[in-house]
Structures are given as structure tokens and as C-alpha cells.
Coordinates of C-alpha atoms and ligand atoms in Angstrom, one line a residue:
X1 CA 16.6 44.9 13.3
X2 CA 15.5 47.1 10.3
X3 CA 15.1 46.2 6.6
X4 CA 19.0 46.6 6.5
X5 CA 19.3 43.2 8.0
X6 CA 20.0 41.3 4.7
X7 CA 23.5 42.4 3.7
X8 CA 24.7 43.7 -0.1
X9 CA 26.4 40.4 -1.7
X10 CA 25.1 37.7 0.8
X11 CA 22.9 34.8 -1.2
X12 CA 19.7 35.4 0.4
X13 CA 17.4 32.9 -0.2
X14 CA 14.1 33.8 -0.7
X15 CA 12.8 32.1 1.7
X16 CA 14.5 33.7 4.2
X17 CA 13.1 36.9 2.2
X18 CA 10.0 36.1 2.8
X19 CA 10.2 35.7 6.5
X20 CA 12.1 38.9 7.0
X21 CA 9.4 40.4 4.7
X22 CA 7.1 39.3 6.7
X23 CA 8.6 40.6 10.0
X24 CA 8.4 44.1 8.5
X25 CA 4.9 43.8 7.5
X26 CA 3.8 42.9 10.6
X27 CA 5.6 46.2 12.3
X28 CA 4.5 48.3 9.8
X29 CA 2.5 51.4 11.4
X30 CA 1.0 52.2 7.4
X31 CA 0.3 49.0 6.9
X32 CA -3.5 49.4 7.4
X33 CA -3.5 52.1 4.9
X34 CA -3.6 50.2 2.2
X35 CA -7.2 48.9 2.7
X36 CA -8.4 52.8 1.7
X37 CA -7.3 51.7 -2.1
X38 CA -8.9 49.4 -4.1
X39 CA -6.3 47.1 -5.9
X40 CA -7.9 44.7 -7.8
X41 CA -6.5 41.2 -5.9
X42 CA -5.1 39.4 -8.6
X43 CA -2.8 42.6 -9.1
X44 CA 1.2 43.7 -7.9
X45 CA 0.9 47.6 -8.1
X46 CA 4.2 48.8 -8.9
X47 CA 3.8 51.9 -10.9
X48 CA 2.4 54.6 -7.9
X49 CA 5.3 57.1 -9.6
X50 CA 2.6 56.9 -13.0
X51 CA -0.7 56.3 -12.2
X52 CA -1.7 55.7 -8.3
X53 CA -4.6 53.7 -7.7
X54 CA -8.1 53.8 -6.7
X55 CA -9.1 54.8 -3.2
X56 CA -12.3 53.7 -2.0
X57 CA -13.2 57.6 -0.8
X58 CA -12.3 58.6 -4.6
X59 CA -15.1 56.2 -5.6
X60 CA -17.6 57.4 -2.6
X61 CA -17.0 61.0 -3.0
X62 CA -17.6 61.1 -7.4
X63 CA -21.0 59.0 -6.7
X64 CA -21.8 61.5 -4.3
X65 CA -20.9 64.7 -6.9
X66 CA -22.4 63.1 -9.7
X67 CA -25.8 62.2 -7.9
X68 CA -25.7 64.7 -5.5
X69 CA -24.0 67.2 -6.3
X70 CA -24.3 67.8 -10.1
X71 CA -27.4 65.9 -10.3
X72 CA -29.7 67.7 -7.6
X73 CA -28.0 70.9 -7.1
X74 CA -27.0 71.6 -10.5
X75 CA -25.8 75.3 -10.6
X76 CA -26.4 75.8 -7.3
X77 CA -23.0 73.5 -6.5
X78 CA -20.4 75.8 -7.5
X79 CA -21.7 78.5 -4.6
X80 CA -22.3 75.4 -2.6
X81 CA -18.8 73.7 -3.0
X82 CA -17.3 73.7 -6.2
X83 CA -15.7 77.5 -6.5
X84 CA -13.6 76.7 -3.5
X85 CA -12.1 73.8 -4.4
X86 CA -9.2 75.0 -6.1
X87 CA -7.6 76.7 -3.2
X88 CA -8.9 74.0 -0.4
X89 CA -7.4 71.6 -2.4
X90 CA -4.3 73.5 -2.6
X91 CA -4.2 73.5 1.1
X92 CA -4.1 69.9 1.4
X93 CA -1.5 69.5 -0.6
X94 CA 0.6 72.4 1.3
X95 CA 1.4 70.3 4.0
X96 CA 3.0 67.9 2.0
X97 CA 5.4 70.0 0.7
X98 CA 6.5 72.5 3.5
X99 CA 4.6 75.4 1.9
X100 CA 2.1 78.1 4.0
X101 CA -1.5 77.9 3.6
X102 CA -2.7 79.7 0.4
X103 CA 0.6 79.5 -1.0
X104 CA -0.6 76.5 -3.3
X105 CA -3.5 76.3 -5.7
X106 CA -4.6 73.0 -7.9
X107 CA -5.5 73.7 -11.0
X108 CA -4.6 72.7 -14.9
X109 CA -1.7 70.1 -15.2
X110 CA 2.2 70.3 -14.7
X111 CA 3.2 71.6 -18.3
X112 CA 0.8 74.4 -17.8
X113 CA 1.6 75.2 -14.5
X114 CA 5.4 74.9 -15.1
X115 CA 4.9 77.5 -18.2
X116 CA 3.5 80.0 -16.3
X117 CA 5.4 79.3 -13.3
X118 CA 8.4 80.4 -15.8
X119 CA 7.3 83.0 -17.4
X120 CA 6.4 84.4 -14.2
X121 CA 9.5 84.0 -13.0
X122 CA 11.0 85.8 -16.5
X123 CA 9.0 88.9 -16.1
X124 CA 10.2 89.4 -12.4
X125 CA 13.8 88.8 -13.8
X126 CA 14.1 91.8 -16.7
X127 CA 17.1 92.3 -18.8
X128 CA 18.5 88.6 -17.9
X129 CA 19.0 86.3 -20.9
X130 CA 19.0 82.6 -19.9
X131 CA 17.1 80.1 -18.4
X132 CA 18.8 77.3 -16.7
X133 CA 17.2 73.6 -16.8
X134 CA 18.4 69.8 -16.2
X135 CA 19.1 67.9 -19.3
X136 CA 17.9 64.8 -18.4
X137 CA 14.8 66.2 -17.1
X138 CA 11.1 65.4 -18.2
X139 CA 10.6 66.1 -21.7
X140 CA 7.6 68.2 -21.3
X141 CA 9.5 70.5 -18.6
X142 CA 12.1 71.1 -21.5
X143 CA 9.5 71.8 -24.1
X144 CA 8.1 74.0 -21.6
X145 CA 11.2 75.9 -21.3
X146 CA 12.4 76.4 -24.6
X147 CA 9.1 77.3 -25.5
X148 CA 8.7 80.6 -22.6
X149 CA 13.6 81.3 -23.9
X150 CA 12.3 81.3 -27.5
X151 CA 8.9 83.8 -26.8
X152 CA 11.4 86.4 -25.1
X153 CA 14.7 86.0 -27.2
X154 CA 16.2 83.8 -24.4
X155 CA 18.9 80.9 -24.3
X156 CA 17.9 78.1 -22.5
X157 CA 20.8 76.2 -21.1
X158 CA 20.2 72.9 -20.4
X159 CA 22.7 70.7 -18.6
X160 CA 22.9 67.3 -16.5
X161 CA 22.3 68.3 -12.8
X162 CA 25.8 67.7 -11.4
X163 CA 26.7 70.5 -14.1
X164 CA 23.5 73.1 -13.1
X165 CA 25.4 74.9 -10.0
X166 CA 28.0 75.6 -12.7
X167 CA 25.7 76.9 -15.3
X168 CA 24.0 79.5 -13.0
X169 CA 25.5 83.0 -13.5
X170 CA 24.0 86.8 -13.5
X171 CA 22.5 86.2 -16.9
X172 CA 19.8 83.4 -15.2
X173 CA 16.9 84.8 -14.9
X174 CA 15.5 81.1 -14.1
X175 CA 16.7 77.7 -12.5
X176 CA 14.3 74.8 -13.0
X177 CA 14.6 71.3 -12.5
X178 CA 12.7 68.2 -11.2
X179 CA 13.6 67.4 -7.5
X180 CA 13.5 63.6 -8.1
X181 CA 14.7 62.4 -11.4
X182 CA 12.0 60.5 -13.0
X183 CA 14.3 57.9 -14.7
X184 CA 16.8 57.4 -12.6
X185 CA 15.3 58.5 -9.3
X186 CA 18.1 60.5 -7.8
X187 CA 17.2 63.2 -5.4
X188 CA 18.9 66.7 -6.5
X189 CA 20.5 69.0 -4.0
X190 CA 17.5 71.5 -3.3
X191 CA 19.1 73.8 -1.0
X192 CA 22.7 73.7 -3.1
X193 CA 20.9 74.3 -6.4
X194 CA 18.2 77.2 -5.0
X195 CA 20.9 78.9 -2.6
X196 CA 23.2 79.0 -5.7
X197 CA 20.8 80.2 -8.0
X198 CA 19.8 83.4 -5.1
X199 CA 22.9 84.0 -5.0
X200 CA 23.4 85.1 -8.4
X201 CA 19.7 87.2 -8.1
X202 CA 18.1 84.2 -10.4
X203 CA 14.7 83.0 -9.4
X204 CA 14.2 79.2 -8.3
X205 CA 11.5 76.5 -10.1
X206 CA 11.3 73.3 -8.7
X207 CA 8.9 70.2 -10.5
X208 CA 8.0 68.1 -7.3
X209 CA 6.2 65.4 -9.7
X210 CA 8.4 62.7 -8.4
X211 CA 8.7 63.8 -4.8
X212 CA 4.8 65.0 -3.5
X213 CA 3.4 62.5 -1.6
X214 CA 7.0 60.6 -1.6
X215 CA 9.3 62.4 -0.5
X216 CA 9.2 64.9 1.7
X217 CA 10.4 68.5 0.6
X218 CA 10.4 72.0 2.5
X219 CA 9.6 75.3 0.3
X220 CA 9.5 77.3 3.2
X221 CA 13.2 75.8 4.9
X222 CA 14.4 76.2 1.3
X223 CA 13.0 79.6 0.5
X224 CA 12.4 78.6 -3.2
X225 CA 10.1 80.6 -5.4
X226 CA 8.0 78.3 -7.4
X227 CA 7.2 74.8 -7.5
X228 CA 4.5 72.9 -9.7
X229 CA 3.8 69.1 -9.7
X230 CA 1.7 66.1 -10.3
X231 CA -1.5 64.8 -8.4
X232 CA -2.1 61.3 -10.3
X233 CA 1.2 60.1 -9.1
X234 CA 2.0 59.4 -5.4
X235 CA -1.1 61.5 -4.1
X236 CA -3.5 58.8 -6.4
X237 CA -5.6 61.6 -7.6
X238 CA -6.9 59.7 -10.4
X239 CA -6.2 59.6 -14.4
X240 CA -5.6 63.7 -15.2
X241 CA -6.2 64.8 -12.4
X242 CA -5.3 68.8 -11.7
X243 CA -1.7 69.7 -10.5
X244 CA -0.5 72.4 -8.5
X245 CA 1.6 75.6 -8.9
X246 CA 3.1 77.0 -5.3
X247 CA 4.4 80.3 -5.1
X248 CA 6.1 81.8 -2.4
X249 CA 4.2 84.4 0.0
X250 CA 6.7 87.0 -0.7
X251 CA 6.2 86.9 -4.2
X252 CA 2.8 87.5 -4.9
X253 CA 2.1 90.6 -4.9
X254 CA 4.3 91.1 -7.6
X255 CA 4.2 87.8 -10.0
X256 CA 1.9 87.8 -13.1
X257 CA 1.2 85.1 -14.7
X258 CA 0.5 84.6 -18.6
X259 CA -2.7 83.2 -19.0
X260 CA -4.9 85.6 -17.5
X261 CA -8.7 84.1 -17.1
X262 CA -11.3 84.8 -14.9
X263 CA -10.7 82.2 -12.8
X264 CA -7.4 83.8 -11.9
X265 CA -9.6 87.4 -11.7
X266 CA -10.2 89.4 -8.6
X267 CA -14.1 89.5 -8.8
X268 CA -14.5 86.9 -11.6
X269 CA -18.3 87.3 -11.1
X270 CA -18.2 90.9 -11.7
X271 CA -18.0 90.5 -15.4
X272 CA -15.6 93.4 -15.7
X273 CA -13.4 93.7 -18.9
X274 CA -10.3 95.0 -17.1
X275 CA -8.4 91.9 -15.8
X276 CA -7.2 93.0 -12.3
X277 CA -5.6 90.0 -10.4
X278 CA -6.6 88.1 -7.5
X279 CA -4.8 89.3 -4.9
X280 CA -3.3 85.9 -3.9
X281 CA -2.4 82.6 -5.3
X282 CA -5.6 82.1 -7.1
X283 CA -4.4 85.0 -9.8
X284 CA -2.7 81.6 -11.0
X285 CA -6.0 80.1 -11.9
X286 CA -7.4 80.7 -15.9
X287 CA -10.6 79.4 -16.2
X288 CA -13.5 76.8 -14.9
X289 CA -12.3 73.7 -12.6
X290 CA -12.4 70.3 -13.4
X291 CA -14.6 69.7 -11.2
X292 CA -15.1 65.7 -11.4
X293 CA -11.0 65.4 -11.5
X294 CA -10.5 68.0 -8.7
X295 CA -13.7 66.0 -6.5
X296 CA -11.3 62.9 -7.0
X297 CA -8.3 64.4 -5.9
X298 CA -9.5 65.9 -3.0
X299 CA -11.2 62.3 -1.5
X300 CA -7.7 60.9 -2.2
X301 CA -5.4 63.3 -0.6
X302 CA -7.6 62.8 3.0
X303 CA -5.7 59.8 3.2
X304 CA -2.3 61.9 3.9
X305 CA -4.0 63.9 6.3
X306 CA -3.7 61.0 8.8
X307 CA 0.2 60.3 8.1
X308 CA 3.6 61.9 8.3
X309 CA 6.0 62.5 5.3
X310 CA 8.6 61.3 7.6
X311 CA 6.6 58.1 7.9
X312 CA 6.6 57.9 4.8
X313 CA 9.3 58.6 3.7
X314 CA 10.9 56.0 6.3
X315 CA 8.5 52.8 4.8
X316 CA 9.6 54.5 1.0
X317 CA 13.3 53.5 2.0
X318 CA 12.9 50.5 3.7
X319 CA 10.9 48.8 0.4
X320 CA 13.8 50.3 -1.8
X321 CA 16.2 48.9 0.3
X322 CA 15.2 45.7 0.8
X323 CA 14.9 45.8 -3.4
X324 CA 18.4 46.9 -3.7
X325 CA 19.4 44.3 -1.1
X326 CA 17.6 41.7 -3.4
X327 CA 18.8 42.9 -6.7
X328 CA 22.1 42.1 -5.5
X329 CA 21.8 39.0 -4.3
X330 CA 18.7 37.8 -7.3
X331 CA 18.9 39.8 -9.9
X332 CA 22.3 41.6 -10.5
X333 CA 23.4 38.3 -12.2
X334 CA 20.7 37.8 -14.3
X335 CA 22.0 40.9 -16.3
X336 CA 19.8 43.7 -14.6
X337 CA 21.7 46.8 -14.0
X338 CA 21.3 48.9 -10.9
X339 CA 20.2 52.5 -12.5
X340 CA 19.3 54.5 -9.5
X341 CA 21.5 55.4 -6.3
X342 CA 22.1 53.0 -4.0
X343 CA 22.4 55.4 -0.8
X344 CA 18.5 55.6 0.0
X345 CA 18.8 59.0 1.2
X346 CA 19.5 60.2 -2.2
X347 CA 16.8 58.1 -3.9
X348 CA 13.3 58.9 -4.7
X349 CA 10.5 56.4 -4.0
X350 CA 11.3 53.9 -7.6
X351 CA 14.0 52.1 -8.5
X352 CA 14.8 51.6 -12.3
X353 CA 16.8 48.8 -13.6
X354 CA 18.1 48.3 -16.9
X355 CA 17.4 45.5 -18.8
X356 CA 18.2 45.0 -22.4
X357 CA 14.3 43.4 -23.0
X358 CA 13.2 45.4 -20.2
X359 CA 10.2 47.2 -22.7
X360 CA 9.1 43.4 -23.4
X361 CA 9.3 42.1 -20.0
X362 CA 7.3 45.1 -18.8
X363 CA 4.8 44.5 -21.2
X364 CA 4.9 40.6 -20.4
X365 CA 4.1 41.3 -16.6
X366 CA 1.4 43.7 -17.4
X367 CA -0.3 40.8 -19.2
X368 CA 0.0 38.8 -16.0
X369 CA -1.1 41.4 -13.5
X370 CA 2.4 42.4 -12.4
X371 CA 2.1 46.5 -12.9
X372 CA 5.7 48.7 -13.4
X373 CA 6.9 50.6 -16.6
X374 CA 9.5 51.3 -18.9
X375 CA 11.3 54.5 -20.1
X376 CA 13.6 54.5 -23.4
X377 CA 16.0 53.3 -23.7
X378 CA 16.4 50.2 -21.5
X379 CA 15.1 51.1 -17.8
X380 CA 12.0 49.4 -16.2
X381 CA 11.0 51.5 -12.9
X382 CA 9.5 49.7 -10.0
X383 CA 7.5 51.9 -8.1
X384 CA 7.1 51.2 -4.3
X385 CA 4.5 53.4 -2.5
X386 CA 4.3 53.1 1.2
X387 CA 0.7 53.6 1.7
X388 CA -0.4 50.2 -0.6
X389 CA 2.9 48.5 -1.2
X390 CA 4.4 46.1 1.4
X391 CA 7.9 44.2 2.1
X392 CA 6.0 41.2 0.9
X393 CA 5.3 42.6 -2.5
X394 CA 8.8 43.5 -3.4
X395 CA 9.8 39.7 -2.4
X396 CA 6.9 38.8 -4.9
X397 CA 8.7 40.9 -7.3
X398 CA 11.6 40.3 -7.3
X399 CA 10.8 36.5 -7.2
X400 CA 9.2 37.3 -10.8
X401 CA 12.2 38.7 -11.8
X402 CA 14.4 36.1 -10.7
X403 CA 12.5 33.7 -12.5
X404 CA 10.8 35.1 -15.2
Ligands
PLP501 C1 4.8 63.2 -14.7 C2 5.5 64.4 -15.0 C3 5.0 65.5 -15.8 C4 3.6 65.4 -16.3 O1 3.1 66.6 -16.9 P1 1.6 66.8 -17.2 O2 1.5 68.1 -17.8 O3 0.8 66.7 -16.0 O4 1.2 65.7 -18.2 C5 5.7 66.6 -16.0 N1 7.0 66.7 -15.5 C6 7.6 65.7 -14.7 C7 8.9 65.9 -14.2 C8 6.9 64.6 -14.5 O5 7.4 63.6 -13.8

């Protein structure tokens, strides 16, 4: 029996959904994870896709840097600790997305990264005249990318994913797009889209804001070039804290990056006026660490060190299945509409339903300590994240919903 067992159509009752949720629960190998966070008790958190919650190491470790740390050691911290923690941090998060050690590095957010990311990737692409990007991607990533096609004369061709194979030719110099699609939550084709785009000599981008921590994703099986993402989503990192840029290995050597600091320096402490690069990832870094963000991060993502993706990933589908299963028999006539896939293995870790007065209903369940959000124009996203969510929060949800 899996979370499969209630079938598409049939009128569950909720009762029933409760007792099956509560089966799942008690099976559940992460379920013990969820006493690392610190959820307030009167609150449903469904909105790990936005803003993940507090961890109780997060807490532990920024009392420690503050009065510790920063406090006693002063200046004597960044030898101590804090000059490493761009690139141990980057480590962590390696695993998570199938990349080699000291192929990642956390640092800035995921506009910044993504813009120099690209116009890396344009300057190891000469003489070609387009960059290719999803349509319906994140705003910023578009900004992003018309900003690096207008600084070098470029067209940016921007079209909905099913349409981005098409769109590649041997005038790309650059594919981007984000891996899971942060309205709808549809998974791309990551090996259909990078193959295609190495095929025609273009280079590969991938935003993994959506899919760290989520959804598991292999830049080492895929042989992509970059990838950049978020750390405050699924890997709970904390209000702004850092992203990360990954390049590939084979790459280095050769990829500058536009914001040249002395973080990103060879010998930063040498004080020379020639820039020469670090010779590996940290030649992405510009300048000095936030260091009270990065601290945050790094307490946070000890959590995953403890779990599989594929766990995860496996608890990720079962709570959006057993929402889907519920929408259909609770919400689907109350005017809801189903906005992301219904096969599981092509959706991301949220489910969006639209909802005419979805923006007001949002806003009415924040005020009574029921946690989602809404993107224009009509879709509320329900985030489910397997290391704090359970099968018994959906049923609470959708309950809500049902009701409201
Ligand atoms: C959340 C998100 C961002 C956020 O970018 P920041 O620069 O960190 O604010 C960017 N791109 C995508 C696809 C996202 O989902």
C-alpha cells in the first residue's frame, strides 16, 4: 500500500484521509526530521519553495558566531573560519546536486550568479549571436538575460520550454532555463534540452532554484556547464541567504567571469593590482562573504547530510500525490484548477492551483497561520517539503480548502 491507495475520482472522505494519512506518517523514515526545524505550533508551513523555515542548528550555530565568533575572536575569525566558508559550503551543497567537490561555490544570490554564469558562458561562445531562455521562466532570470544579449549586441530568444529544443541552432551561444518551473512546477527535460544544446556547440545554464534540496538532479550524468540556484528555498538557509554558482571541472580553466573582486583573486591577501584568477571555482567569488547569512546556511544544510535525495525525493511525491488525489475528490469541484502535472515524475515538490480569489484566500490563510503563496495571475502554490511536512498536513490543508 503506498500513498497511491486513494484512487483519482473516488469520494474520499476525509476521514478515511485522515487514517490513511496517518498510516503514512507512521512509516515515514524522515519523519523525525522535522523536529530539527522550529515551526511555530499553531502554524501549517506550506511555502518551503519561498522561504524554508527555522532549524534549531541555524539558531545554535548564529548565537555561537555572534558571541563567539565575532564577538571574542574578532578579526582573528576569518583565518579561523570564515575565509573558507564559501567553498565548504559549496561542498555541501555538491552532493545535492550531482556535482564534484569544488565544482560549486556559495556566494552572492541567484540573479548575480546567473549573470555571470552567462556571460561566462558568452565569452567562451565568440562570434555566436543568441541566447536561448524559457519564457515563462522567473522574471529575474529574464532580466538577467536580456541584460548580458543587450551588453554584447545579442538576441535573446525566449520561448515556452516545449518550444526551446526547437529554438537552439549554431547561433546559441547559451541555453538557460529553470529545471522546475516555479509556477507551474513542471520538471524540464535536462538531458533533452542540454544534449540538444551540445549538440549544436552552445553552452548549457541550468537555475536549480526549484529543484536543490527537492529534487534530485545530476550535473555530472548530464554533463551540463553551469548551474546557479537558491539556498532559502528547500535547503532553509534563512531570509537572503547566499546562492550558488556550479561550474563544470572541465571548464575552469578557461571561464572568466565579469565581476572580478578579490574574493574571486588568486592571492587576494597579496594586495596585487593585476587581477589573476583563482585557479578554481572560487575565481567566481567578488568580494567579502556574508558571513552571518553564509553561518546560517551552512547549520541548515547539515541536516541533508543525514538523508538521500532519493528519499526525498520519494516522501516529495507521495505528499503531492496524495494532494492531487484529494483535489480530485475535495477540491476540483469547488472551482480550483489543477495547474501543475499530474504524473509526479514530472512535477517538482509544489503544486499550484488556480483559483479565481486565490491572492485573497492566500492572504486569508496567512492571517490564520495556514502558510502558502500566490503568483499572478490566479495560482496559489502549496509547497510540501519532506523534511517538515507530513501526510497529515496536506489532509489539514486540504480540509481548509474544502471548507474555507
Ligand atoms: C527564487 C528564484 C530566484 C531568486 O533570485 P534571487 O536573486 O536569489 O532573489 C531566481 N530564479 C528563480 C528561477 C527562482 O525560483
Amino acid at each position: 500500500m503506498g500513498p497511491s491507495t486513494i484512487t483519482r475520482g473516488t469520494n474520499v472522505n476525509i476521514t478515511d484521509a485522515e487514517e490513511l494519512a496517518r498510516t503514512l506518517d507512521a512509516r515515514d523514515a524522515l519523519a523525525p526530521m522535522r523536529e530539527k526545524f522550529d515551526i511555530p505550533a499553531d502554524v501549517l508551513h506550506f511555502d518551503g519553495n519561498s522561504l524554508g523555515p527555522l532549524t534549531l542548528r541555524s539558531r545554535e550555530v548564529l548565537h555561537h558566531t555572534i558571541d563567539v565568533e565575532w564577538r571574542e575572536r574578532l578579526i582573528r575569525s576569518w583565518d579561523e573560519d570564515w575565509l573558507a566558508m564559501p567553498m565548504r559550503v559549496g561542498n555541501m551543497i555538491a552532493p545535492l546536486i550531482g556535482a564534484t567537490q569544488d565544482s560549486v561555490i556559495s556566494c552572492d544570490n541567484t540573479s548575480i550568479n546567473l549573470h555571470k554564469a552567462l556571460m561566462s558562458a558568452v565569452a567562451l561562445r565568440p562570434g555566436r549571436t543568441e541566447i536561448v531562455i524559457d519564457i515563462n521562466n522567473f522574471p529575474t532570470d529574464i532580466y538577467i538575460a536580456q541584460s548580458v544579449a543587450d551588453q554584447h549586441g545579442m538576441t535573446l530568444v525566449a520561448v515556452p520550454a516545449e518550444e526551446i529544443i526547437g529554438a537552439i541552432s549554431d547561433h546559441t551561444a547559451v541555453v538557460t532555463a529553470t529545471h522546475v518551473d516555479y509556477r507551474t512546477a513542471k520538471i524540464l527535460d535536462a538531458a533533452a534540452i542540454t544534449a540538444t544544446a551540445h549538440k549544436h556547440g552552445a553552452l548549457m545554464v541550468w537555475d536549480l532554484a526549484h529543484t536543490v534540496g527537492a529534487v534530485p538532479f545530476d550535473a555530472r550524468a548530464l554533463d551540463i556547464d553551469f548551474a546557479v540556484g537558491c539556498c532559502y528555498k528547500y535547503l532553509n538557509g534563512g531570509p537572503g541567504a547566499p546562492a550558488f554558482i556550479h561550474v563544470a571541472p572541465r571548464l575552469l580553466a578557461e571561464s572568466g567571469q565579469p565581476l572580478q573582486g578579490w574574493w574571486g583573486h588568486e592571492s587576494p591577501f597579496d594586495f596585487d593590482i593585476h587581477f589573476r584568477p583563482a585557479p578554481g571555482i572560487s575565481r567566481f567569488l567578488t568580494g567579502t562573504t556574508t558571513v552571518l547569512s553564509m553561518k546560517s546556511l551552512e547549520a541548515a544544510l547539515e541536516i541533508f547530510s543525514g538523508v538521500s535525495m532519493a528519499e526525498i525525493r520519494a516522501k516529495s511525491m507521495g505528499l503531492t500525490r496524495l494532494f492531487v488525489d484529494l483535489f480530485d475528490s475535495h477540491l476540483a469541484a469547488r472551482g480550483f484548477v489543477l495547474s501543475s502535472p499530474r504524473d509526479p515524475e514530472t512535477r517538482g515538490s509544489h503544486v499550484a492551483l488556480g483559483f479565481a480569489g486565490g491572492k485573497a484566500l492566500v492572504d486569508q490563510m496567512a492571517s490564520q497561520g495556514i502558510i502558502a503563496d500566490f503568483r499572478p495571475p490566479d495560482l496559489m502554490r502549496f509547497g510540501f517539503a519532506p523534511l517538515y511536512n507530513s501526510y497529515r498536513d496536506v489532509v489539514a490543508l486540504v480540509e481548509y480548502l474544502a471548507r474555507f
